[in-house]
CSV table of C-alpha atoms and ligand atoms in Angstrom, one decimal:
chain,number,residue,atom,x,y,z
A,1,MET,CA,25.3,-1.1,4.3
A,2,ASP,CA,22.9,-4.1,4.7
A,3,HIS,CA,23.3,-5.7,8.3
A,4,ARG,CA,23.7,-9.1,6.5
A,5,LYS,CA,26.4,-8.0,4.2
A,6,MET,CA,28.1,-6.7,7.2
A,7,ALA,CA,27.8,-9.7,9.1
A,8,ALA,CA,29.2,-11.9,6.2
A,9,LEU,CA,32.3,-9.7,5.7
A,10,HIS,CA,33.0,-9.9,9.3
A,11,VAL,CA,33.0,-13.6,9.0
A,12,MET,CA,35.4,-13.5,6.1
A,13,GLU,CA,37.8,-11.0,7.8
A,14,LYS,CA,38.0,-13.5,10.7
A,15,LEU,CA,38.5,-16.5,8.4
A,16,GLU,CA,41.3,-14.7,6.9
A,17,GLN,CA,42.8,-13.5,10.0
A,18,ALA,CA,43.0,-17.2,10.9
A,19,GLY,CA,44.9,-17.8,7.8
A,20,TYR,CA,42.3,-19.0,5.3
A,21,GLN,CA,40.6,-17.8,2.1
A,22,ALA,CA,37.0,-16.5,2.3
A,23,TYR,CA,34.9,-15.2,-0.5
A,24,LEU,CA,31.2,-14.3,-1.0
A,25,VAL,CA,29.6,-16.7,-3.6
A,26,GLY,CA,26.8,-17.8,-5.8
A,27,GLY,CA,23.5,-16.0,-5.5
A,28,CYS,CA,24.6,-12.8,-3.7
A,29,VAL,CA,27.3,-12.3,-6.1
A,30,ARG,CA,25.2,-12.4,-9.2
A,31,ASP,CA,22.4,-10.4,-7.6
A,32,GLU,CA,24.8,-7.6,-6.6
A,33,CYS,CA,26.1,-7.6,-10.5
A,34,LEU,CA,22.4,-7.1,-11.4
A,35,GLY,CA,21.9,-4.4,-9.1
A,36,LYS,CA,19.3,-6.3,-7.0
A,37,ILE,CA,19.6,-6.7,-3.2
A,38,PRO,CA,20.4,-10.5,-2.6
A,39,GLN,CA,18.2,-12.5,-0.2
A,40,ASP,CA,21.2,-14.0,1.7
A,41,TYR,CA,24.8,-13.7,1.6
A,42,ASP,CA,26.8,-17.1,1.5
A,43,VAL,CA,30.4,-17.3,2.1
A,44,THR,CA,33.0,-20.1,0.8
A,45,THR,CA,36.2,-21.0,2.4
A,46,ASP,CA,39.2,-23.3,2.3
A,47,ALA,CA,38.8,-23.8,5.8
A,48,ARG,CA,37.2,-27.2,6.8
A,49,PRO,CA,34.1,-27.3,8.7
A,50,GLU,CA,35.6,-28.4,12.2
A,51,GLN,CA,38.1,-25.4,11.5
A,52,VAL,CA,35.2,-23.0,11.0
A,53,MET,CA,33.9,-24.1,14.1
A,54,GLU,CA,36.8,-23.6,16.1
A,55,ILE,CA,37.1,-20.0,15.0
A,56,PHE,CA,33.7,-18.8,15.8
A,57,GLU,CA,31.6,-19.0,19.1
A,58,LYS,CA,28.3,-19.7,17.8
A,59,VAL,CA,28.1,-22.2,15.0
A,60,VAL,CA,25.2,-24.5,14.1
A,61,PRO,CA,26.1,-27.5,12.0
A,62,THR,CA,23.3,-27.2,9.5
A,63,GLY,CA,24.7,-29.4,6.7
A,64,ILE,CA,28.2,-30.5,7.8
A,65,ARG,CA,28.0,-33.5,5.6
A,66,HIS,CA,28.2,-31.1,2.6
A,67,GLY,CA,30.6,-28.8,4.4
A,68,THR,CA,28.0,-26.2,5.3
A,69,VAL,CA,27.7,-24.6,8.8
A,70,MET,CA,25.8,-21.7,10.1
A,71,VAL,CA,27.9,-19.1,11.9
A,72,VAL,CA,25.9,-16.5,14.1
A,73,GLU,CA,27.8,-13.3,13.8
A,74,GLN,CA,26.4,-10.0,15.2
A,75,LYS,CA,23.0,-12.1,15.8
A,76,VAL,CA,23.0,-12.6,12.0
A,77,PRO,CA,23.2,-16.2,10.5
A,78,VAL,CA,25.9,-16.4,7.7
A,79,GLU,CA,26.2,-19.8,5.8
A,80,VAL,CA,29.8,-21.0,5.4
A,81,THR,CA,30.6,-23.7,3.1
A,82,THR,CA,34.1,-25.2,2.5
A,83,PHE,CA,35.3,-25.2,-1.0
A,84,ARG,CA,34.2,-28.7,-2.4
A,85,THR,CA,33.8,-30.9,-5.4
A,86,ASP,CA,30.8,-33.3,-5.8
A,87,GLY,CA,31.6,-37.0,-6.4
A,88,LYS,CA,29.8,-39.3,-8.5
A,89,TYR,CA,26.3,-38.6,-8.7
A,90,SER,CA,23.5,-41.3,-8.2
A,91,ASN,CA,20.3,-41.3,-9.7
A,92,HIS,CA,20.3,-37.9,-11.2
A,93,ARG,CA,19.9,-36.3,-7.8
A,94,GLN,CA,22.8,-36.1,-5.3
A,95,PRO,CA,26.5,-36.6,-5.2
A,96,GLU,CA,27.2,-40.0,-3.5
A,97,LYS,CA,30.0,-38.1,-1.5
A,98,VAL,CA,31.6,-34.6,-1.6
A,99,GLU,CA,35.0,-33.9,-1.3
A,100,PHE,CA,36.7,-30.7,0.4
A,101,VAL,CA,39.2,-29.1,-1.8
A,102,GLN,CA,41.7,-26.2,-1.6
A,103,SER,CA,40.9,-24.4,-4.8
A,104,LEU,CA,38.4,-21.8,-5.2
A,105,LYS,CA,38.2,-22.7,-9.0
A,106,GLU,CA,37.1,-26.4,-8.3
A,107,ASP,CA,34.5,-25.2,-6.0
A,108,LEU,CA,33.2,-22.8,-8.6
A,109,LYS,CA,33.2,-25.3,-11.2
A,110,ARG,CA,30.7,-27.6,-9.5
A,111,ARG,CA,28.0,-24.8,-9.7
A,112,ASP,CA,25.3,-25.0,-11.9
A,113,PHE,CA,25.2,-21.8,-14.1
A,114,THR,CA,28.1,-19.3,-15.1
A,115,MET,CA,26.2,-16.7,-13.4
A,116,ASN,CA,26.1,-18.6,-10.1
A,117,ALA,CA,29.7,-19.3,-10.3
A,118,MET,CA,31.4,-16.3,-9.5
A,119,ALA,CA,32.9,-15.3,-6.1
A,120,LYS,CA,33.7,-11.8,-4.8
A,121,ASP,CA,36.6,-11.0,-2.2
A,122,ARG,CA,36.3,-8.6,0.7
A,123,ASN,CA,37.6,-5.7,-1.3
A,124,GLY,CA,34.9,-6.2,-4.0
A,125,ARG,CA,37.0,-7.9,-6.5
A,126,ILE,CA,35.1,-10.4,-8.6
A,127,ILE,CA,36.6,-13.7,-9.4
A,128,ASP,CA,34.9,-15.3,-12.5
A,129,TYR,CA,36.5,-18.1,-14.2
A,130,PHE,CA,33.7,-19.1,-16.6
A,131,GLY,CA,32.6,-16.0,-18.2
A,132,GLY,CA,29.6,-15.4,-15.6
A,133,ARG,CA,29.7,-11.5,-15.9
A,134,LYS,CA,29.6,-11.4,-19.6
A,135,ASP,CA,26.5,-13.9,-19.6
A,136,LEU,CA,24.9,-11.8,-17.2
A,137,ASP,CA,25.3,-8.6,-19.2
A,138,GLU,CA,24.0,-10.5,-22.4
A,139,GLY,CA,21.1,-12.2,-20.4
A,140,ILE,CA,22.3,-15.8,-20.9
A,141,ILE,CA,21.7,-18.7,-18.8
A,142,ARG,CA,24.5,-21.2,-19.6
A,143,THR,CA,25.8,-24.2,-17.6
A,144,VAL,CA,29.2,-24.4,-16.2
A,145,GLY,CA,30.8,-27.0,-18.4
A,146,ASP,CA,29.0,-29.4,-20.8
A,147,PRO,CA,25.3,-29.0,-20.4
A,148,SER,CA,24.8,-32.8,-21.0
A,149,GLU,CA,27.1,-33.9,-18.2
A,150,ARG,CA,25.8,-31.2,-15.8
A,151,PHE,CA,22.1,-32.0,-16.4
A,152,GLN,CA,22.7,-35.9,-16.0
A,153,GLU,CA,24.4,-35.4,-12.6
A,154,ASP,CA,21.7,-33.3,-11.2
A,155,ALA,CA,18.4,-33.2,-13.0
A,156,LEU,CA,17.0,-30.4,-10.9
A,157,ARG,CA,19.4,-28.1,-12.7
A,158,MET,CA,17.1,-28.1,-15.7
A,159,LEU,CA,14.2,-26.9,-13.7
A,160,ARG,CA,16.4,-24.4,-12.1
A,161,ALA,CA,17.6,-22.9,-15.6
A,162,VAL,CA,13.9,-22.2,-16.5
A,163,ARG,CA,13.3,-20.9,-13.1
A,164,PHE,CA,16.3,-18.5,-13.5
A,165,ALA,CA,15.4,-17.7,-17.0
A,166,ASN,CA,12.0,-16.6,-16.1
A,167,GLN,CA,13.0,-14.6,-12.9
A,168,PHE,CA,15.5,-12.4,-14.9
A,169,ARG,CA,13.7,-13.0,-18.2
A,170,PHE,CA,16.9,-14.1,-19.7
A,171,VAL,CA,17.4,-16.9,-22.7
A,172,LEU,CA,18.6,-20.1,-22.5
A,173,ASP,CA,22.1,-20.5,-24.1
A,174,PRO,CA,21.3,-23.0,-27.2
A,175,ALA,CA,23.6,-25.8,-26.1
A,176,THR,CA,21.8,-25.7,-22.6
A,177,GLU,CA,18.5,-25.6,-24.0
A,178,GLU,CA,19.5,-28.5,-26.2
A,179,GLY,CA,20.8,-30.4,-23.1
A,180,ILE,CA,17.4,-29.9,-21.3
A,181,CYS,CA,15.8,-31.3,-24.3
A,182,ARG,CA,17.9,-34.3,-24.5
A,183,HIS,CA,18.0,-35.0,-20.9
A,184,ARG,CA,14.5,-33.9,-19.9
A,185,ASP,CA,13.3,-37.5,-19.1
A,186,LYS,CA,15.7,-37.5,-16.1
A,187,GLY,CA,13.5,-35.0,-14.4
A,188,GLY,CA,11.6,-38.0,-13.7
A,189,CYS,CA,14.2,-39.0,-10.9
A,190,LEU,CA,13.2,-35.7,-8.9
A,191,SER,CA,10.7,-35.8,-6.0
A,192,VAL,CA,7.3,-33.9,-6.3
A,193,GLU,CA,8.4,-31.7,-3.2
A,194,ARG,CA,11.6,-30.5,-5.2
A,195,VAL,CA,9.6,-29.9,-8.2
A,196,THR,CA,7.0,-28.0,-6.6
A,197,ALA,CA,9.3,-26.0,-4.3
A,198,GLU,CA,11.0,-24.9,-7.7
A,199,LEU,CA,7.7,-24.0,-9.3
A,200,ASN,CA,6.8,-21.7,-6.1
A,201,LYS,CA,10.0,-19.9,-6.4
A,202,MET,CA,9.2,-19.3,-10.3
A,203,PHE,CA,5.8,-17.9,-9.0
A,204,ASP,CA,7.3,-15.5,-6.8
A,205,ALA,CA,8.9,-13.8,-9.8
A,206,ASP,CA,7.4,-10.7,-11.1
A,207,THR,CA,6.2,-12.5,-14.5
A,208,VAL,CA,5.9,-16.1,-15.2
A,209,SER,CA,4.6,-16.4,-18.9
A,210,HIS,CA,8.4,-17.0,-19.9
A,211,GLY,CA,8.9,-19.7,-17.6
A,212,PHE,CA,5.6,-21.3,-18.6
A,213,ARG,CA,6.6,-21.2,-22.2
A,214,LEU,CA,9.8,-22.7,-21.5
A,215,LEU,CA,8.5,-25.5,-19.4
A,216,PHE,CA,6.1,-26.4,-22.3
A,217,GLN,CA,8.6,-25.6,-25.3
A,218,THR,CA,11.4,-27.7,-24.0
A,219,ARG,CA,8.7,-30.4,-22.9
A,220,LEU,CA,10.7,-30.7,-19.6
A,221,ILE,CA,7.3,-30.5,-17.7
A,222,HIS,CA,6.0,-33.9,-19.5
A,223,PHE,CA,8.7,-35.6,-17.7
A,224,LEU,CA,8.5,-33.9,-14.2
A,225,PRO,CA,6.6,-35.6,-11.3
A,226,PRO,CA,3.7,-35.3,-10.8
A,227,PHE,CA,2.8,-33.8,-14.3
A,228,CYS,CA,4.5,-36.9,-15.9
A,229,ARG,CA,1.4,-38.8,-15.0
A,230,TRP,CA,-1.3,-36.4,-16.3
A,231,ASP,CA,-1.3,-37.0,-20.2
A,232,LEU,CA,-0.7,-33.3,-20.9
A,233,PRO,CA,-1.8,-31.7,-24.2
A,234,ASP,CA,0.4,-32.8,-26.9
A,235,GLU,CA,0.9,-29.5,-28.9
A,236,ALA,CA,3.1,-27.0,-27.3
A,237,VAL,CA,0.9,-24.9,-24.9
A,238,LYS,CA,1.2,-21.2,-25.3
A,239,ALA,CA,1.0,-19.3,-22.0
A,240,MET,CA,-0.7,-15.8,-22.3
A,241,PRO,CA,1.4,-12.7,-21.1
A,242,GLN,CA,-1.9,-11.5,-19.7
A,243,ILE,CA,-0.8,-13.9,-16.5
A,244,ASP,CA,2.1,-11.8,-15.9
A,245,PRO,CA,0.3,-8.7,-14.2
A,246,ILE,CA,-1.4,-11.1,-12.1
A,247,LYS,CA,1.0,-11.7,-9.2
A,248,ASN,CA,-1.0,-13.9,-7.0
A,249,ARG,CA,0.7,-17.6,-6.5
A,250,THR,CA,-2.9,-19.1,-6.3
A,251,VAL,CA,-3.9,-17.9,-9.6
A,252,ARG,CA,-0.7,-18.8,-11.3
A,253,TRP,CA,-1.1,-22.4,-9.8
A,254,ALA,CA,-4.7,-22.6,-11.2
A,255,TYR,CA,-3.6,-21.3,-14.5
A,256,LEU,CA,-0.7,-23.9,-14.9
A,257,LEU,CA,-3.4,-26.5,-13.9
A,258,CYS,CA,-5.5,-24.9,-16.9
A,259,LEU,CA,-2.5,-25.1,-19.3
A,260,CYS,CA,-2.1,-29.1,-18.4
A,261,GLY,CA,-5.7,-29.5,-19.7
A,262,THR,CA,-7.2,-30.2,-16.2
A,263,ARG,CA,-10.7,-30.9,-16.1
A,264,PRO,CA,-12.9,-30.0,-13.2
A,265,ASP,CA,-13.2,-33.9,-12.2
A,266,GLN,CA,-9.5,-34.4,-12.2
A,267,LEU,CA,-8.8,-31.2,-10.0
A,268,ALA,CA,-9.0,-32.8,-6.5
A,269,GLU,CA,-6.6,-35.8,-7.4
A,270,ARG,CA,-4.1,-33.6,-9.2
A,271,LEU,CA,-3.9,-31.1,-6.3
A,272,ARG,CA,-3.5,-34.1,-4.1
A,273,GLN,CA,-0.5,-35.4,-6.3
A,274,LEU,CA,1.0,-31.8,-6.1
A,275,LYS,CA,1.4,-32.2,-2.3
A,276,LEU,CA,1.1,-28.7,-1.6
A,277,SER,CA,-0.1,-27.2,1.8
A,278,LYS,CA,-3.8,-27.4,2.9
A,279,LYS,CA,-4.1,-23.8,2.6
A,280,GLU,CA,-2.8,-23.7,-0.9
A,281,ASN,CA,-4.9,-26.7,-2.0
A,282,LYS,CA,-8.0,-25.0,-0.8
A,283,GLU,CA,-7.2,-21.7,-2.4
A,284,ILE,CA,-6.4,-23.1,-5.9
A,285,SER,CA,-9.3,-25.5,-5.8
A,286,ALA,CA,-11.6,-22.5,-5.0
A,287,CYS,CA,-10.2,-20.5,-7.8
A,288,PHE,CA,-10.3,-23.1,-10.3
A,289,SER,CA,-13.4,-24.6,-9.5
A,290,LEU,CA,-15.4,-21.2,-9.3
A,291,ALA,CA,-13.9,-20.0,-12.6
A,292,SER,CA,-14.9,-23.3,-14.6
A,293,ARG,CA,-18.5,-22.7,-13.2
A,294,TRP,CA,-18.6,-19.6,-15.3
A,295,LYS,CA,-19.4,-20.8,-18.5
A,296,GLY,CA,-19.5,-17.8,-20.6
A,297,PRO,CA,-21.7,-14.6,-21.8
A,298,ASP,CA,-24.7,-16.8,-22.3
A,299,ASP,CA,-25.3,-17.4,-18.5
A,300,SER,CA,-24.8,-13.7,-17.8
A,301,MET,CA,-25.0,-13.1,-14.3
A,302,SER,CA,-26.7,-10.1,-12.5
A,303,ARG,CA,-25.0,-7.9,-10.0
A,304,GLU,CA,-27.2,-9.8,-7.3
A,305,ASP,CA,-25.7,-13.1,-8.5
A,306,TRP,CA,-22.1,-11.8,-8.3
A,307,CYS,CA,-23.1,-10.5,-4.7
A,308,ARG,CA,-24.2,-13.7,-3.6
A,309,ILE,CA,-21.0,-15.6,-4.8
A,310,LEU,CA,-19.0,-12.9,-3.1
A,311,LEU,CA,-20.8,-13.4,0.1
A,312,GLU,CA,-20.5,-17.2,-0.2
A,313,GLU,CA,-16.8,-17.4,-1.1
A,314,GLY,CA,-15.2,-14.3,0.2
A,315,PRO,CA,-14.1,-11.6,-2.1
A,316,GLU,CA,-10.6,-12.8,-2.3
A,317,ALA,CA,-11.5,-16.0,-3.7
A,318,VAL,CA,-13.8,-14.4,-6.4
A,319,ALA,CA,-11.2,-11.9,-7.4
A,320,ASN,CA,-8.8,-14.9,-8.0
A,321,ALA,CA,-11.2,-16.8,-10.0
A,322,ALA,CA,-12.4,-13.6,-12.1
A,323,ASN,CA,-8.6,-13.3,-12.9
A,324,LEU,CA,-8.2,-16.9,-13.9
A,325,ALA,CA,-11.4,-16.8,-15.7
A,326,ARG,CA,-10.7,-13.6,-17.9
A,327,LEU,CA,-7.5,-15.7,-19.0
A,328,THR,CA,-9.1,-19.0,-19.8
A,329,SER,CA,-12.6,-18.0,-21.2
A,330,PRO,CA,-12.6,-17.4,-25.0
A,331,ASP,CA,-14.4,-14.0,-24.4
A,332,GLY,CA,-13.7,-13.0,-20.9
A,333,GLN,CA,-14.9,-9.5,-21.3
A,334,TRP,CA,-18.2,-10.2,-19.5
A,335,ILE,CA,-16.6,-11.1,-16.2
A,336,PRO,CA,-16.6,-8.1,-14.0
A,337,SER,CA,-13.3,-6.0,-13.5
A,338,ASP,CA,-11.5,-6.2,-10.0
A,339,SER,CA,-12.7,-2.7,-9.3
A,340,GLN,CA,-16.2,-3.7,-10.0
A,341,LEU,CA,-16.2,-6.7,-7.7
A,342,ALA,CA,-14.6,-4.4,-4.9
A,343,GLU,CA,-17.5,-1.9,-5.5
A,344,TRP,CA,-20.2,-4.3,-5.3
A,345,TRP,CA,-18.5,-6.1,-2.2
A,346,ASN,CA,-18.2,-2.4,-0.4
A,347,GLY,CA,-21.7,-1.8,-1.3
A,348,LEU,CA,-23.3,-4.6,0.8
A,349,LYS,CA,-25.0,-3.5,3.9
A,350,ILE,CA,-23.1,-6.5,6.0
A,351,HIS,CA,-20.4,-9.0,4.9
A,352,GLN,CA,-20.7,-12.0,7.4
A,353,ALA,CA,-23.4,-13.9,9.3
A,354,ARG,CA,-22.0,-12.9,12.5
A,355,GLU,CA,-23.1,-9.2,11.9
A,356,LEU,CA,-26.9,-10.5,11.7
A,357,LYS,CA,-28.8,-9.4,14.7
A,358,VAL,CA,-29.8,-12.9,15.2
A,359,SER,CA,-27.7,-16.2,15.9
A,360,GLY,CA,-28.2,-19.9,15.5
A,361,ARG,CA,-29.0,-20.3,19.0
A,362,ASP,CA,-31.6,-17.7,18.6
A,363,PHE,CA,-33.2,-19.8,15.9
A,364,ILE,CA,-33.1,-23.2,17.9
A,365,ARG,CA,-35.0,-21.4,21.1
A,366,HIS,CA,-37.6,-19.5,18.7
A,367,CYS,CA,-38.4,-22.4,16.4
A,368,GLY,CA,-38.1,-25.3,18.8
A,369,TRP,CA,-36.2,-27.6,16.3
A,370,GLU,CA,-33.0,-29.9,17.0
A,371,LYS,CA,-29.6,-28.3,16.0
A,372,GLY,CA,-28.8,-29.2,12.6
A,373,PRO,CA,-27.7,-28.3,9.1
A,374,TRP,CA,-30.8,-26.0,8.6
A,375,ILE,CA,-29.2,-23.4,10.8
A,376,GLY,CA,-26.5,-22.7,8.4
A,377,LYS,CA,-28.8,-22.4,5.5
A,378,VAL,CA,-31.0,-20.3,7.3
A,379,LEU,CA,-28.0,-17.8,8.0
A,380,GLN,CA,-26.8,-17.9,4.6
A,381,VAL,CA,-30.2,-16.9,3.1
A,382,LEU,CA,-30.4,-14.2,5.8
A,383,LEU,CA,-27.1,-12.9,5.2
A,384,GLU,CA,-27.8,-12.5,1.5
A,385,GLN,CA,-31.0,-10.8,2.0
A,386,VAL,CA,-29.9,-8.3,4.6
A,387,ALA,CA,-26.6,-7.6,2.6
A,388,LEU,CA,-28.7,-7.0,-0.5
A,389,GLY,CA,-30.9,-4.7,1.4
A,390,HIS,CA,-34.1,-7.1,0.8
A,391,LEU,CA,-34.6,-7.3,4.5
A,392,PRO,CA,-33.7,-4.9,7.4
A,393,ASN,CA,-31.3,-6.0,10.1
A,394,GLU,CA,-33.7,-6.3,12.8
A,395,LYS,CA,-34.3,-9.2,15.4
A,396,GLU,CA,-37.8,-9.8,15.2
A,397,ILE,CA,-38.2,-9.6,11.4
A,398,LEU,CA,-35.1,-12.0,10.9
A,399,LEU,CA,-36.6,-14.7,13.5
A,400,LYS,CA,-39.8,-14.7,11.6
A,401,GLU,CA,-38.2,-15.1,8.1
A,402,GLY,CA,-35.6,-17.4,9.4
A,403,CYS,CA,-38.3,-19.8,10.6
A,404,LYS,CA,-40.0,-19.9,7.5
A,405,ILE,CA,-36.8,-20.8,5.6
A,406,GLY,CA,-35.9,-23.4,8.3
A,407,ALA,CA,-39.2,-25.0,7.8
A,408,LEU,CA,-38.3,-25.5,4.1
A,409,HIS,CA,-35.0,-27.2,5.1
A,410,GLN,CA,-36.6,-29.3,7.9
A,411,LYS,CA,-38.3,-31.9,5.4
B,1,ATP,P1,18.3,-17.6,-4.9
B,1,ATP,O1,18.5,-16.1,-5.1
B,1,ATP,O2,16.8,-17.8,-5.8
B,1,ATP,O3,18.3,-18.2,-3.7
B,1,ATP,P2,20.6,-19.0,-5.5
B,1,ATP,O4,21.8,-18.7,-6.7
B,1,ATP,O5,21.2,-18.3,-4.3
B,1,ATP,O6,19.3,-18.2,-5.9
B,1,ATP,P3,20.6,-21.4,-4.1
B,1,ATP,O7,19.5,-22.6,-4.2
B,1,ATP,O8,20.4,-20.6,-2.7
B,1,ATP,O9,20.2,-20.3,-5.4
B,1,ATP,O10,22.2,-21.9,-4.1
B,1,ATP,C1,23.1,-21.1,-4.0
B,1,ATP,C2,24.3,-21.6,-4.8
B,1,ATP,O11,24.6,-22.7,-4.9
B,1,ATP,C3,23.9,-21.2,-6.4
B,1,ATP,O12,24.1,-19.8,-6.7
B,1,ATP,C4,24.7,-22.1,-7.1
B,1,ATP,O13,26.2,-21.7,-7.1
B,1,ATP,C5,24.9,-23.5,-6.1
B,1,ATP,N1,23.9,-24.3,-6.6
B,1,ATP,C6,22.5,-24.4,-5.9
B,1,ATP,N2,22.1,-25.6,-6.4
B,1,ATP,C7,23.0,-26.4,-7.3
B,1,ATP,C8,22.8,-27.3,-8.2
B,1,ATP,N3,21.6,-27.9,-8.2
B,1,ATP,N4,23.8,-27.5,-8.8
B,1,ATP,C9,25.0,-26.8,-8.8
B,1,ATP,N5,25.1,-25.7,-8.2
B,1,ATP,C10,24.1,-25.3,-7.4
B,2,MG,MG1,20.1,-18.6,-2.2
């Protein structure tokens, strides 16, 4: 058995021995029903946080205000949350206060979707008050209770509905979908960070076209920050299923930016508004910008042109951009395949300037010019020439050629 599950069962056993109820709950119960391995095993109990802290030796009060503590059992962290109901919600985001309760049913009732509102006891018996099992079997995302109420309480649930529908390739129950359409404007209350975190989770799924379709079909995306500020195309956008075999997050983000009608001159500002990490920004930007530089069959590029781009941008960025361009160019057939690009890359004599038999310092000494941007230019040209086999990688020859090139950049 999975050591994380063993640890969770151990925690449940100790809680029961102390006279409390304890169940596995939420995502782990759902995933086990689907025959998938859960990411983590969460425990719910009627013991209050301070009572949980008394029972276990190692406890970290991670979210004590919401009744959550982290018990470390057999060196494995297990999240334990007290049965609770959520009080009145403010601003469609968070309950003002939570209340601890004694009933499992009350706790399950506050959860978002029927498939996430099941519990499992230590013997593997499933407790399912809201028809979660049936909805799982039929592939339906359905809110627990009235969708209008549930989405008004917490607008993030609308985006979670889309994320789960995408992840499991489920449909939205018609009333749930209608609830999203009716309350999509509340999406404006969410923070950019929560929206992008949810989208990033969506991009980790095997396929994404279903999620993209739902985002645009329900028009939810028109109301989510920062997209609500972007003047999105008015007609319903149709995502292409060809995005699905591309598992890469960077390409998926860049593709979403394309679906949002982003022009190259808008890219930097839109990326800034998405508040992604620096690394993500850089990669998405390279992918989008490169792909939009390649216009179409008319500027047909030779093998050498592609090799130059590979040397300048690196094989990963070019492969990402090629994937994006194949999706977004009307006739993407002229773009070399991944295997063609890999073959050209592998066929190059060298791949990086530091493999050259000369360095920037050699040039400063040999040519007698001040240090400056000319060195980078010289090295890049020599890298291309040597990589393509137009010059041998020999110090004397490279110094001579490099000084000629440097002289051009001195003016
Ligand atoms: P994943 O495998 O992606 O983590 P999960 O179902 O475990 O899916 P979490 O965000 O970890 O999702 O939440 C754990 C559980 O808490 C959910 O299964 C659900 O029961 C409940 N939950 C989470 N977010 C909400 C919400 N916004 N509203 C109501 N219940 C929620
Ligand atoms: Mg989870």
